Coordinates of C-alpha atoms in Angstrom, one line a residue:
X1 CA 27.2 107.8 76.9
X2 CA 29.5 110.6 78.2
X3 CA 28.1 112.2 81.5
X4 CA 30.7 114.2 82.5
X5 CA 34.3 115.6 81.4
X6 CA 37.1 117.5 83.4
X7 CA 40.1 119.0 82.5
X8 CA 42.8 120.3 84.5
X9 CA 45.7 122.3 83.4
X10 CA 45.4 121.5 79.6
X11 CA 46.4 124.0 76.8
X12 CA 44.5 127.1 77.5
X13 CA 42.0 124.9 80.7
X14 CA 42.8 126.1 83.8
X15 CA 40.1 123.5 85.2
X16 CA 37.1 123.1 83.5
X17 CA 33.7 120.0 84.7
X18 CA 31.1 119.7 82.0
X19 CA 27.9 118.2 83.0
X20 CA 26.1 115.9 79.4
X21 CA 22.9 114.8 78.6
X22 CA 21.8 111.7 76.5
X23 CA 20.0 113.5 73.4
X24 CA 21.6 116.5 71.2
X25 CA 24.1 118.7 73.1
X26 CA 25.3 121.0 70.9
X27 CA 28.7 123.4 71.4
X28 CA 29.7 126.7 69.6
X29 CA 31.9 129.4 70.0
X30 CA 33.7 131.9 68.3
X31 CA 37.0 130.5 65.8
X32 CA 39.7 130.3 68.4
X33 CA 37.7 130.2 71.0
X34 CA 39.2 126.3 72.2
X35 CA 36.2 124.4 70.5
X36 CA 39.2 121.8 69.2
X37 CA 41.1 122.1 72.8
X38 CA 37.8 120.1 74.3
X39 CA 38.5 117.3 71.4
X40 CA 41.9 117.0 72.3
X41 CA 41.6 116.8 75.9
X42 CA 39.5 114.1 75.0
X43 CA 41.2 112.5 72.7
X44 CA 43.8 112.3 75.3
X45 CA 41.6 110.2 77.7
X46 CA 40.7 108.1 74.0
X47 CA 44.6 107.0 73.8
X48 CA 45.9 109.6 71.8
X49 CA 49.6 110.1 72.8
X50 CA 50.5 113.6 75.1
X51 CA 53.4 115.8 75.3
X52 CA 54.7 118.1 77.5
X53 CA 52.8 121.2 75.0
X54 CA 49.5 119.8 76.1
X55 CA 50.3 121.4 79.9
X56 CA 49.3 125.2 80.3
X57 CA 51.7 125.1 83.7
X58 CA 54.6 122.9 83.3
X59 CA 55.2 122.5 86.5
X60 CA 51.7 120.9 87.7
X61 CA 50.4 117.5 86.0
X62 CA 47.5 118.1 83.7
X63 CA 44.5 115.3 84.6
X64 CA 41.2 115.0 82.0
X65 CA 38.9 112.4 83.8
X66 CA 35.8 111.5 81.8
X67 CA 32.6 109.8 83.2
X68 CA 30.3 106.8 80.9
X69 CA 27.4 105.0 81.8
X70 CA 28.3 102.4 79.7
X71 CA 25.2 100.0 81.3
X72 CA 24.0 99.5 77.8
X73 CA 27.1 98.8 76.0
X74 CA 27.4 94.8 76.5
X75 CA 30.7 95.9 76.9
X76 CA 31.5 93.7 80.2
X77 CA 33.4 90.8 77.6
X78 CA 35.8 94.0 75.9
X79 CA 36.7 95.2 80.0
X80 CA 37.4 91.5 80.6
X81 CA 39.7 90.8 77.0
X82 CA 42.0 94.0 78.1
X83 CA 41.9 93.1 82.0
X84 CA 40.4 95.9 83.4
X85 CA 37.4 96.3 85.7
X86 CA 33.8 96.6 84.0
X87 CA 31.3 99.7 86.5
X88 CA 28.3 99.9 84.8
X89 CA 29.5 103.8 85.6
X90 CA 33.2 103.6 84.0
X91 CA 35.4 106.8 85.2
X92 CA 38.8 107.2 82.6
X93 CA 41.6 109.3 83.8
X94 CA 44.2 110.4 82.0
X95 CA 47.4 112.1 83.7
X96 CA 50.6 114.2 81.9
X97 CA 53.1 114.5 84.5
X98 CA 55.7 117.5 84.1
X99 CA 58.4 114.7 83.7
X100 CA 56.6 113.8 80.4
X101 CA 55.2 110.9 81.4
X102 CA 51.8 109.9 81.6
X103 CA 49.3 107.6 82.8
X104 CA 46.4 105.9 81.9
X105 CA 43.5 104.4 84.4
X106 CA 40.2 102.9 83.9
X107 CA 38.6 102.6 87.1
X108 CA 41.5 103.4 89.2
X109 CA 43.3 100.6 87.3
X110 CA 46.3 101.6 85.5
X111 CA 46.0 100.3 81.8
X112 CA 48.2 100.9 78.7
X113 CA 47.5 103.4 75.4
X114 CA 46.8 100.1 73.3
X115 CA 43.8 99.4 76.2
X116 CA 42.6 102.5 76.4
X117 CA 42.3 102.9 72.5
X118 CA 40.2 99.6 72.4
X119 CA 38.1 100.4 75.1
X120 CA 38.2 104.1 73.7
X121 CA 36.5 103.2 70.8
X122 CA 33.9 101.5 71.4
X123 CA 32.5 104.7 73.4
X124 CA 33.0 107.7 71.7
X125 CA 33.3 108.4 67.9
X126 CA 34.9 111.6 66.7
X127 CA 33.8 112.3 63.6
X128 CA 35.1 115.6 62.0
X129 CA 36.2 116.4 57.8
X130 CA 39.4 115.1 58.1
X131 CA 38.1 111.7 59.3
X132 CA 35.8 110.9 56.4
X133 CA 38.8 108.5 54.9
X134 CA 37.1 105.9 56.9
X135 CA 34.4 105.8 54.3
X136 CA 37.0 104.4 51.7
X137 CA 37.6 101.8 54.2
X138 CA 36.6 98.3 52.9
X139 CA 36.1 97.2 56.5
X140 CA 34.0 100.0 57.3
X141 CA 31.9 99.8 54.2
X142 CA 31.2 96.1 55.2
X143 CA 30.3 97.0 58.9
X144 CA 27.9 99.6 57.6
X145 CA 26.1 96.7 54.8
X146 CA 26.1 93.8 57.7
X147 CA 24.5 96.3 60.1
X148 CA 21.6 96.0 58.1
X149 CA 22.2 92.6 56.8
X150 CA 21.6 91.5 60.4
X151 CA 24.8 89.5 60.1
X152 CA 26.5 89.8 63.4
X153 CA 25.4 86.1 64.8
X154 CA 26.6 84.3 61.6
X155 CA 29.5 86.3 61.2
X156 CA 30.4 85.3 64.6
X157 CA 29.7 81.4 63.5
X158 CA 31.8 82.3 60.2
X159 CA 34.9 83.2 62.5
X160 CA 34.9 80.6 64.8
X161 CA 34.7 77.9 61.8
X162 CA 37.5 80.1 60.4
X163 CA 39.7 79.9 63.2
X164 CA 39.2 76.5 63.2
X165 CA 39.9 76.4 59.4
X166 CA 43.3 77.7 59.8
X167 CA 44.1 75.4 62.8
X168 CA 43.8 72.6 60.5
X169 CA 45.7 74.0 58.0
X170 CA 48.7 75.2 60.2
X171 CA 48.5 71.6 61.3
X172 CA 48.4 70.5 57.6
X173 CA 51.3 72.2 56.8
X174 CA 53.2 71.2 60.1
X175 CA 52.4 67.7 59.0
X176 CA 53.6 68.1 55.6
X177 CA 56.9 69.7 56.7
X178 CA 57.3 67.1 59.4
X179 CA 57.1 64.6 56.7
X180 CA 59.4 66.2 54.5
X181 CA 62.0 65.8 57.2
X182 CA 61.2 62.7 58.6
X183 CA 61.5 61.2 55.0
X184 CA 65.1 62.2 55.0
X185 CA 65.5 61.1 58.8
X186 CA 63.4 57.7 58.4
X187 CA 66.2 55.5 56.7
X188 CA 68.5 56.4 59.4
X189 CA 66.1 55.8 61.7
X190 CA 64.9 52.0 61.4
X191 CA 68.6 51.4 60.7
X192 CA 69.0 52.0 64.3
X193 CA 65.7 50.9 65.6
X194 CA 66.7 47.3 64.1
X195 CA 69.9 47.6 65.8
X196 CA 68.4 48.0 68.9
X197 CA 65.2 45.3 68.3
X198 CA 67.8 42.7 67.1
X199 CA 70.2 43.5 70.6
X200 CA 67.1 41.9 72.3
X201 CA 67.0 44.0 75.3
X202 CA 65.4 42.9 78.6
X203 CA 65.5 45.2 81.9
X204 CA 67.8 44.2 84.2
X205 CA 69.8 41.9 82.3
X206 CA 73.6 43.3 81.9
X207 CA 74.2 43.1 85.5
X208 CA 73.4 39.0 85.0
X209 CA 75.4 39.0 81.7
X210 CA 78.3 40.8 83.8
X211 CA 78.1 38.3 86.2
X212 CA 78.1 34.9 83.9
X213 CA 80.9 36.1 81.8
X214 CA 83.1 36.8 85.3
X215 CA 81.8 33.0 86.1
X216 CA 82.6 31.9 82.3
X217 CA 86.0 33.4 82.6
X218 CA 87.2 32.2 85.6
X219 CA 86.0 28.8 86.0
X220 CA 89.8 27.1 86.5
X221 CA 90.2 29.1 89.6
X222 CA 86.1 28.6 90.7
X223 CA 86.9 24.8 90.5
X224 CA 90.3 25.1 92.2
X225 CA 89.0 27.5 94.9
X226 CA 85.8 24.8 95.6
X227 CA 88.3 22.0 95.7
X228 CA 90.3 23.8 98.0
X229 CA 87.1 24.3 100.3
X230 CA 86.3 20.7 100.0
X231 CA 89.6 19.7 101.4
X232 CA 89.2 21.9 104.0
X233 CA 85.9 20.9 105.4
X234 CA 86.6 17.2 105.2
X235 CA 90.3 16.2 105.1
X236 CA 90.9 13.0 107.7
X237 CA 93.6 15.1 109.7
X238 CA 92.5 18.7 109.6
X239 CA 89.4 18.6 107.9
X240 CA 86.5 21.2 109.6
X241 CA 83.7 18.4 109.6
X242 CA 86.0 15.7 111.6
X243 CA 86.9 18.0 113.9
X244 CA 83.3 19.5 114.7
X245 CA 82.2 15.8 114.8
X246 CA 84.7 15.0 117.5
X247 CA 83.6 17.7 119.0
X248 CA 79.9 17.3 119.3
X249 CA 80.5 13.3 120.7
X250 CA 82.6 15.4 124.0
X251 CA 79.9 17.5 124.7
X252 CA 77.7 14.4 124.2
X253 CA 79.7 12.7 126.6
X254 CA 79.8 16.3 128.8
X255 CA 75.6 16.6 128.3
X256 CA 75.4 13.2 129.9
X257 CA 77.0 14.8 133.6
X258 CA 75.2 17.5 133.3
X259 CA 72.3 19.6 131.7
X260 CA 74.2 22.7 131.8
X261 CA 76.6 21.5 128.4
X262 CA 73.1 20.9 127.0
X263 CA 73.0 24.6 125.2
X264 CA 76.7 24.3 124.3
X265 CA 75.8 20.3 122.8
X266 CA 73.1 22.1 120.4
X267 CA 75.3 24.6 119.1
X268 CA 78.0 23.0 117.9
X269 CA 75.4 19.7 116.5
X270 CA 74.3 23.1 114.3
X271 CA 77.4 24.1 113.0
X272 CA 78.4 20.5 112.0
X273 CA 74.7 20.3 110.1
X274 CA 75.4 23.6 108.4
X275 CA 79.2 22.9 107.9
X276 CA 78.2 19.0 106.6
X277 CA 75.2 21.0 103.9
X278 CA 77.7 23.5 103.0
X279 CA 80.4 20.5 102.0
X280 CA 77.8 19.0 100.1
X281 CA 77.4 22.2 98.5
X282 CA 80.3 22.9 97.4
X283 CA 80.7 19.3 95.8
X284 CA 77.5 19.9 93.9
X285 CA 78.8 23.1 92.4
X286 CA 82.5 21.4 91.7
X287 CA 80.8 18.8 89.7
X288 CA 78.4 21.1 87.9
X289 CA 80.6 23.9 86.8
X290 CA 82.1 23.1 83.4
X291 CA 84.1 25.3 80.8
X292 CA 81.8 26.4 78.0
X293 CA 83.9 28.3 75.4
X294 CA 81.0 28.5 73.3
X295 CA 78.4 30.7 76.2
X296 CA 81.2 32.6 76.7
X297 CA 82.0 34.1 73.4
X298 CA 77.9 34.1 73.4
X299 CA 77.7 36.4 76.5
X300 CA 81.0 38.4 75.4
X301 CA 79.2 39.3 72.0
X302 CA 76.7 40.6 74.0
X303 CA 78.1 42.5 76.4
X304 CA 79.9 44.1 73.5
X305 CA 76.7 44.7 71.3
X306 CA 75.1 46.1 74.8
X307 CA 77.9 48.2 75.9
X308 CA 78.9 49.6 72.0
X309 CA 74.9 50.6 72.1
X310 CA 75.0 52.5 75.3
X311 CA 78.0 54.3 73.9
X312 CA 76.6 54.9 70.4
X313 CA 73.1 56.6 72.5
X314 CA 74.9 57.8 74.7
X315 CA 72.6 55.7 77.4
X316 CA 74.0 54.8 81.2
X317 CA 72.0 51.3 80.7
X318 CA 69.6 49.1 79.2
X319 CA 66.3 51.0 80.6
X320 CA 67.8 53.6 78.7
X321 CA 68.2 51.6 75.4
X322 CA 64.9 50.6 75.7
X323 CA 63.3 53.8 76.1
X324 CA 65.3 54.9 73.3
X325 CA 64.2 51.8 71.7
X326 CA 60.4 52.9 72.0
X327 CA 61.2 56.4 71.2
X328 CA 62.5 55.3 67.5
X329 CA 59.7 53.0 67.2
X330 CA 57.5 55.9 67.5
X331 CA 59.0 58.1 65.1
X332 CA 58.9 55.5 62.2
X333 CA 55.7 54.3 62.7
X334 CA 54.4 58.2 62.9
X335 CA 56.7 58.4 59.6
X336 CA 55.1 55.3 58.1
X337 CA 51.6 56.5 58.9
X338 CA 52.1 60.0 58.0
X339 CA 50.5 59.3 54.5
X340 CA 46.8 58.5 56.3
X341 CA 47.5 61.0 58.9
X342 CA 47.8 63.3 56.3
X343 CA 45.2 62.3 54.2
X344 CA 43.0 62.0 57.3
X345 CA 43.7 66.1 58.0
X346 CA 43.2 66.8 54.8
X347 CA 39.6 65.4 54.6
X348 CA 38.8 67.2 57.9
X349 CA 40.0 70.8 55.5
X350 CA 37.4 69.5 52.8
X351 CA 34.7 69.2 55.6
X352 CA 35.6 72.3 57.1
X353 CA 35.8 74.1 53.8
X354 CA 32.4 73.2 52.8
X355 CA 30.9 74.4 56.2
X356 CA 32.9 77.6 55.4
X357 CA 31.3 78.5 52.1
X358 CA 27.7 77.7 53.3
X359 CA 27.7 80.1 55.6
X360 CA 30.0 82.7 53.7
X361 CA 27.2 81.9 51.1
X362 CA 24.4 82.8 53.9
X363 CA 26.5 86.1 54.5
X364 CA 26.5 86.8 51.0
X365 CA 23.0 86.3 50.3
X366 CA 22.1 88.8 53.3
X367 CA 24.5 91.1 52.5
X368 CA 22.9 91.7 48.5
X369 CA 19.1 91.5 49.9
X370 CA 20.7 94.5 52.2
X371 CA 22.7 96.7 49.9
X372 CA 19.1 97.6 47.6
X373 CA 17.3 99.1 51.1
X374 CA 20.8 100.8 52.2
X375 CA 21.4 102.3 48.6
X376 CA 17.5 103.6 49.0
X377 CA 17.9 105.1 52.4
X378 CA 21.2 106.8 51.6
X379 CA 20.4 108.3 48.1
X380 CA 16.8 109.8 50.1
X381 CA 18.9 111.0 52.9
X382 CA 21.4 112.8 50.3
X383 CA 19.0 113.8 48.6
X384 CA 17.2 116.0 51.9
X385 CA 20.8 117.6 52.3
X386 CA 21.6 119.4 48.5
X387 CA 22.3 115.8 46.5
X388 CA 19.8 115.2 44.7
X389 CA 21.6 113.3 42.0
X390 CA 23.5 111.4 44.3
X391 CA 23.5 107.4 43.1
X392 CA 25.6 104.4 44.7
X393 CA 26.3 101.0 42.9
X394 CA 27.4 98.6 45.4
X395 CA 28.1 94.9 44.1
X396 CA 29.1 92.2 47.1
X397 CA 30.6 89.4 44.4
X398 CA 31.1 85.7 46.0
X399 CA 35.2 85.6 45.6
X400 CA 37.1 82.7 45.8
X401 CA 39.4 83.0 49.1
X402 CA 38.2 82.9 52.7
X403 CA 38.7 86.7 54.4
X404 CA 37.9 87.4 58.1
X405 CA 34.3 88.5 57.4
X406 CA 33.5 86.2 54.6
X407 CA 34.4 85.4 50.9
X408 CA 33.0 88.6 49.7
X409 CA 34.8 91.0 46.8
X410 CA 32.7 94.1 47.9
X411 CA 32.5 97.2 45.5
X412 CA 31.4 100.4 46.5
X413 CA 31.3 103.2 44.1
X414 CA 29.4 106.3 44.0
X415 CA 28.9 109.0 41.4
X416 CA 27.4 112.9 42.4
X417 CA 25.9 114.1 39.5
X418 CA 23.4 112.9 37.1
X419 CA 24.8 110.7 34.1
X420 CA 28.2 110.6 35.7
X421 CA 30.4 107.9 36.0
X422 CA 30.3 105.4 39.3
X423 CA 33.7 105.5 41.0
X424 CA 35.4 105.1 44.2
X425 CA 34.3 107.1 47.1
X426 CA 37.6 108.8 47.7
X427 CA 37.7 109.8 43.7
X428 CA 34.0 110.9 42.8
X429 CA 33.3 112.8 46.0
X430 CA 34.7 116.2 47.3
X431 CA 35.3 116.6 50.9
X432 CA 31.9 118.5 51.6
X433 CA 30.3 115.7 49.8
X434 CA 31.6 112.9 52.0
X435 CA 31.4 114.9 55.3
X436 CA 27.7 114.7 54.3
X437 CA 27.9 111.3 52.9
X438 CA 28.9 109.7 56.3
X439 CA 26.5 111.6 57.6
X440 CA 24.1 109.8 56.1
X441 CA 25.4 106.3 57.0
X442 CA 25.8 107.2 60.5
X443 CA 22.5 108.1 60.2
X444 CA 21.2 104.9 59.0
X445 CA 23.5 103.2 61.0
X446 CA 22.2 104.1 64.2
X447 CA 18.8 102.8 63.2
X448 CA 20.7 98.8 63.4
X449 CA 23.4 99.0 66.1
X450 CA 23.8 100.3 69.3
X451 CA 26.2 103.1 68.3
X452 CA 29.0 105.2 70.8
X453 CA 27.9 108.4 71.6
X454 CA 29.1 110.3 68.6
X455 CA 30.6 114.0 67.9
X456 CA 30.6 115.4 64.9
X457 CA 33.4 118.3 64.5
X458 CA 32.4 121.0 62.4
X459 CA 30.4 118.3 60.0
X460 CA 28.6 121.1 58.7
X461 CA 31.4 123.2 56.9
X462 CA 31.0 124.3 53.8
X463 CA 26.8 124.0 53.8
X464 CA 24.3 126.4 54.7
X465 CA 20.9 127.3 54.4
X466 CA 17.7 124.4 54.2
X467 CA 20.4 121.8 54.0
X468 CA 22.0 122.9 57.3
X469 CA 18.6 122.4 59.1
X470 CA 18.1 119.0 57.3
X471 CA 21.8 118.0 59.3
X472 CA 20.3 119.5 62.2
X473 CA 17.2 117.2 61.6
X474 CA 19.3 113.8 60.9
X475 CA 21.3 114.0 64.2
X476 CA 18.0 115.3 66.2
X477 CA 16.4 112.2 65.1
X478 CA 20.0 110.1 65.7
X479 CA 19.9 111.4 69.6
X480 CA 16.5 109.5 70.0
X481 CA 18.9 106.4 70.1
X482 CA 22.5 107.9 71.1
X483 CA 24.3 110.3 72.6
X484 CA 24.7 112.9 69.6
X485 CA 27.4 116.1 70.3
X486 CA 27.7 118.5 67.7
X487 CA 30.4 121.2 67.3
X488 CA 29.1 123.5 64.7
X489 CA 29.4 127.0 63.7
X490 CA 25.5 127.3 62.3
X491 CA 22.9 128.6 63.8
X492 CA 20.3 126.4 62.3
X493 CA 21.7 122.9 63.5
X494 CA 22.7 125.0 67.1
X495 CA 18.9 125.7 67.4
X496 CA 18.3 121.3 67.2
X497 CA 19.9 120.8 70.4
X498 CA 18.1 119.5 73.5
X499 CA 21.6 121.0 75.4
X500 CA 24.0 124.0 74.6
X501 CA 27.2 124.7 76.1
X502 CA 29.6 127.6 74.5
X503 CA 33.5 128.0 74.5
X504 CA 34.7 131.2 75.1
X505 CA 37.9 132.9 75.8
X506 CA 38.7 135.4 78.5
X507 CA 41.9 137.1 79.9
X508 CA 42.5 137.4 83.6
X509 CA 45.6 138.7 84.7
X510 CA 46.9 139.3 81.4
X511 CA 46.2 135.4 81.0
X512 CA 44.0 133.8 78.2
X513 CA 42.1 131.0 79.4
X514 CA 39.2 128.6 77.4
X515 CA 36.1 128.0 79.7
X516 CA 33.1 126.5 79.1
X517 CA 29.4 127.3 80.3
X518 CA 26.2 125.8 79.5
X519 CA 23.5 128.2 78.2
X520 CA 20.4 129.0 79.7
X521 CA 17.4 129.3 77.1
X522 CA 17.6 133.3 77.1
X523 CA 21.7 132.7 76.4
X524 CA 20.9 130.2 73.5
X525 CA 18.9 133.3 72.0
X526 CA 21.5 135.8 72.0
X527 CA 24.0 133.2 71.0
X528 CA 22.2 132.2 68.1
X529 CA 21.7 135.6 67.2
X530 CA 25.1 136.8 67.1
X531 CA 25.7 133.6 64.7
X532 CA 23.1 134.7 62.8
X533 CA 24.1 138.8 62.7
X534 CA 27.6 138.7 64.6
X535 CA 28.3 140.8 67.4
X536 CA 26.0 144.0 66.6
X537 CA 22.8 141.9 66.8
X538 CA 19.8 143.3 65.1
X539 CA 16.2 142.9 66.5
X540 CA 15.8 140.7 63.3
X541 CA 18.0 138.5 63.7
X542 CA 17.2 137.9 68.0
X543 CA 13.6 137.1 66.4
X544 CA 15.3 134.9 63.7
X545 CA 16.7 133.1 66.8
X546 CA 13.7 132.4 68.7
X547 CA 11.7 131.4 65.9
X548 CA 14.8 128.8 65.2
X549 CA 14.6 127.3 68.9
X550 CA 10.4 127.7 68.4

């Protein structure tokens, strides 16, 4: 509920801090007076977009800071969703600097319009003539029928399953479109896949196949070069291996003077064992390495295949090619399985679909055992207020496509006078008629939901009389459960209110300025009396007033 509202430099406000209660607050005041200045200073701190007009001094910023105890609300999930901070007591401030600007806070947090509209909301609703288009809302109409369908928990199931409905079928079509292409791509694709399985890759392998072909290539000069060597190590005149053997028998003879050409003995006896195994070595490989024409054209073709693939994928080696390799493999099978995988998906739609329509058939069923008890309850309440022929004929018809709320065709038409014909809201009912018409659902409304507090604008215009008091009664009995502020110029719904505050105008310094004061019980008298009789009042009409707030 609203507890408190202040407005600084705003219009015709100088500064102005209103104090609300929960039950019926009522405000009057004479035409011009600034009763629509309050709404629009709230409306401000609701979202509504400022201007520099909305500042009575230009050059100071204009600041309308309202106070709920929203500690009922459950609306700790909604502060959460538009990252702002949920206090049980939520303070709004709005500011309009003279630049233009403005700002937006919800407890001391800045926030943008869009936030402040959500969260705006879902705590106050402004109701006034020129908002009774909402009744022609389809959305609306369905909120008011669920209300008393008790159909908020399944409505909640319905959404989730829906969400997950149209998962499945974004991923439906993505497969279908994925197919599509891959059809066209798939030919292409094991061309090149085969290519690469028939290359018979293995990790590691070109820099082996590098090295055999240099081997392959070049075995004249190997043999030559090993030959060479041979010669070297054991020719009769120069060779390395008769000339460390000659060696070794010196220090032989040397060791046997003394110990001290022991060490130098051992070394050379080492290098003539590892220059005698490298001689043999190099025999071994002389008579093993042969010419093979035949490997080499094999390892050539290879090398060529490897290296015109690393070009062709544009791959530095065969890791590469192989990942590549893995990566085509992949797409084909996916391509080649796409039939089950979409099969498969499209099974998991048919599940899905018939979860959908059970419950959507559950919402439907509550929402026709609802509509004869809401018909009843609105035609009684239009009745009370100067409609006695008032009739409704709402159908909720099981359609065929899934909507956010259900699969429900909803029609709701409504004809005013006896043996006329049903029609749309917007067409069979005047102005007057739906002011009191909404009235009437609110009404019934709040008996379901927690509602916001709400504010009706001048919901009374254009009735008078018995009927007047009968609004009066409705939102008296509304403000048992909410927060109910009422802006009306008659005295019979003014005399309902558990709270009255009047607007008035006065000049100071040749300056007009709206204020706002809350009325004592002797105040509300004279106030109602000058509603009732105007300015002059008569004795009548003072006891006319009392007997109204008796």
């Amino acid at each position: 509920m609203l507890t408190s509202l202040s407005i600084q430099n705003y219009a015709l406000i100088d500064n102005l801090h209103v104090d609300f209660n929960n039950g019926l607050s009522i405000i009057t005041g004479e035409t011009g007076a600034g009763k629509s200045i309050l709404l629009g200073g709230l409306s401000l701190i609701l979202g509504k977009r400022a201007d520099l007009s909305s500042l009575k001094d230009t050059s100071q910023k204009c600041i309308i800071e309202a106070v709920f105890d929203v500690s009922n609300y459950n609306l700790k999930s909604l502060f959460e969703a538009e990252d702002c901070d949920y206090e049980d007591q939520t303070i709004i401030r709005r500011e309009i600097l003279p630049s233009g600007k403005s700002r937006a806070f919800v407890n001391d947090s800045p926030v943008n319009l869009n936030n402040l509209q959500i969260i705006g909301e879902r705590l106050i609703d402004i109701h006034s003539q020129h908002q009774t288009m909402q009744l022609v809302s389809n959305e609306f109409q369905f909120q008011v029928i669920d209300a008393l369908a008790k159909n908020d928990e399944i409505l909640q199931q319905y959404k989730l399953e829906l969400k997950d409905f149209k998962k499945l079928q974004k991923e439906l079509k993505e497969l279908l479109v994925f197919q599509a292409e891959a059809i066209k791509e798939h030919d292409y694709n094991s061309f090149l896949l085969n290519e690469l399985i028939e290359a018979n890759l293995i990790e590691g392998e070109l820099a082996l196949l590098e090295e055999e072909y240099e081997t392959l290539s070049n075995v004249e000069a190997i043999k030559e070069k090993l030959s060479e060597s041979y010669l070297l190590l054991n020719d009769e005149q120069i060779g390395v291996l008769n000339s460390l053997k000659e060696l070794k028998n010196n220090f032989l003879k040397l060791k046997g003077y003394s110990t001290k050409y022991d060490d130098l003995f051992n070394r050379v006896e080492s290098s003539f064992i590892e220059m005698d195994d490298v001689y043999r070595e190099i025999d071994r490989m002389h008579d093993t390495i042969e010419a093979d024409p035949k490997r080499l054209e094999e390892v050539n073709s290879k090398l060529l295949k490897i290296n015109n693939l690393m070009q062709k994928h544009a791959a530095s080696d065969i890791s590469e090619l192989i990942k590549i390799k893995n990566d085509l493999d992949e797409k084909v099978s996916i391509t080649e399985n796409l039939d089950n995988t979409i099969q498969k998906k499209s099974k998991e739609i048919e599940l899905k679909t018939i979860q959908l329509n059970a419950i959507a058939e559950e919402i439907n069923n509550n929402r026709k055992n609802a509509i004869p008890d809401l018909i009843t309850q609105l035609e009684t309440i239009l009745s009370s207020l100067g409609m006695p022929n008032a009739q409704f004929k709402i159908d909720c018809v099981f359609g065929d496509s899934f909507y956010s709320n259900g699969k429900d065709e909803l029609s709701f038409l409504f004809s005013a006078n006896k043996g006329g014909q049903f029609n749309e809201l917007k067409k069979a009912a005047s102005g007057g008629e739906l002011s009191r018409i909404m009235l009437a659902i609110k009404s019934v409304l709040s008996k379901y939901i927690q509602l916001p507090t709400i504010i009706f604008d001048e919901i009374d215009t254009g009735v008078s009389g018995e009927i007047s008091n009968k609004m009066g009664d409705i939102m008296l009995l509304m403000s048992k459960t909410m927060q109910v502020i009422s802006i009306t110029h008659l005295p019979q719904i003014a005399a309902k209110g558990h709270t009255h505050f009047k607007v008035y105008k006065e000049d100071i310094n040749e300056v007009t300025t709206t204020n706002l004061m809350k009325l004592n019980h002797d105040e509300r008298i004279v106030e109602i009396a000058q509603m009732l009789g105007g300015i002059e009042m008569s004795s009548s009409a003072i006891a006319h007033a009392k007997e109204l707030l008796n």
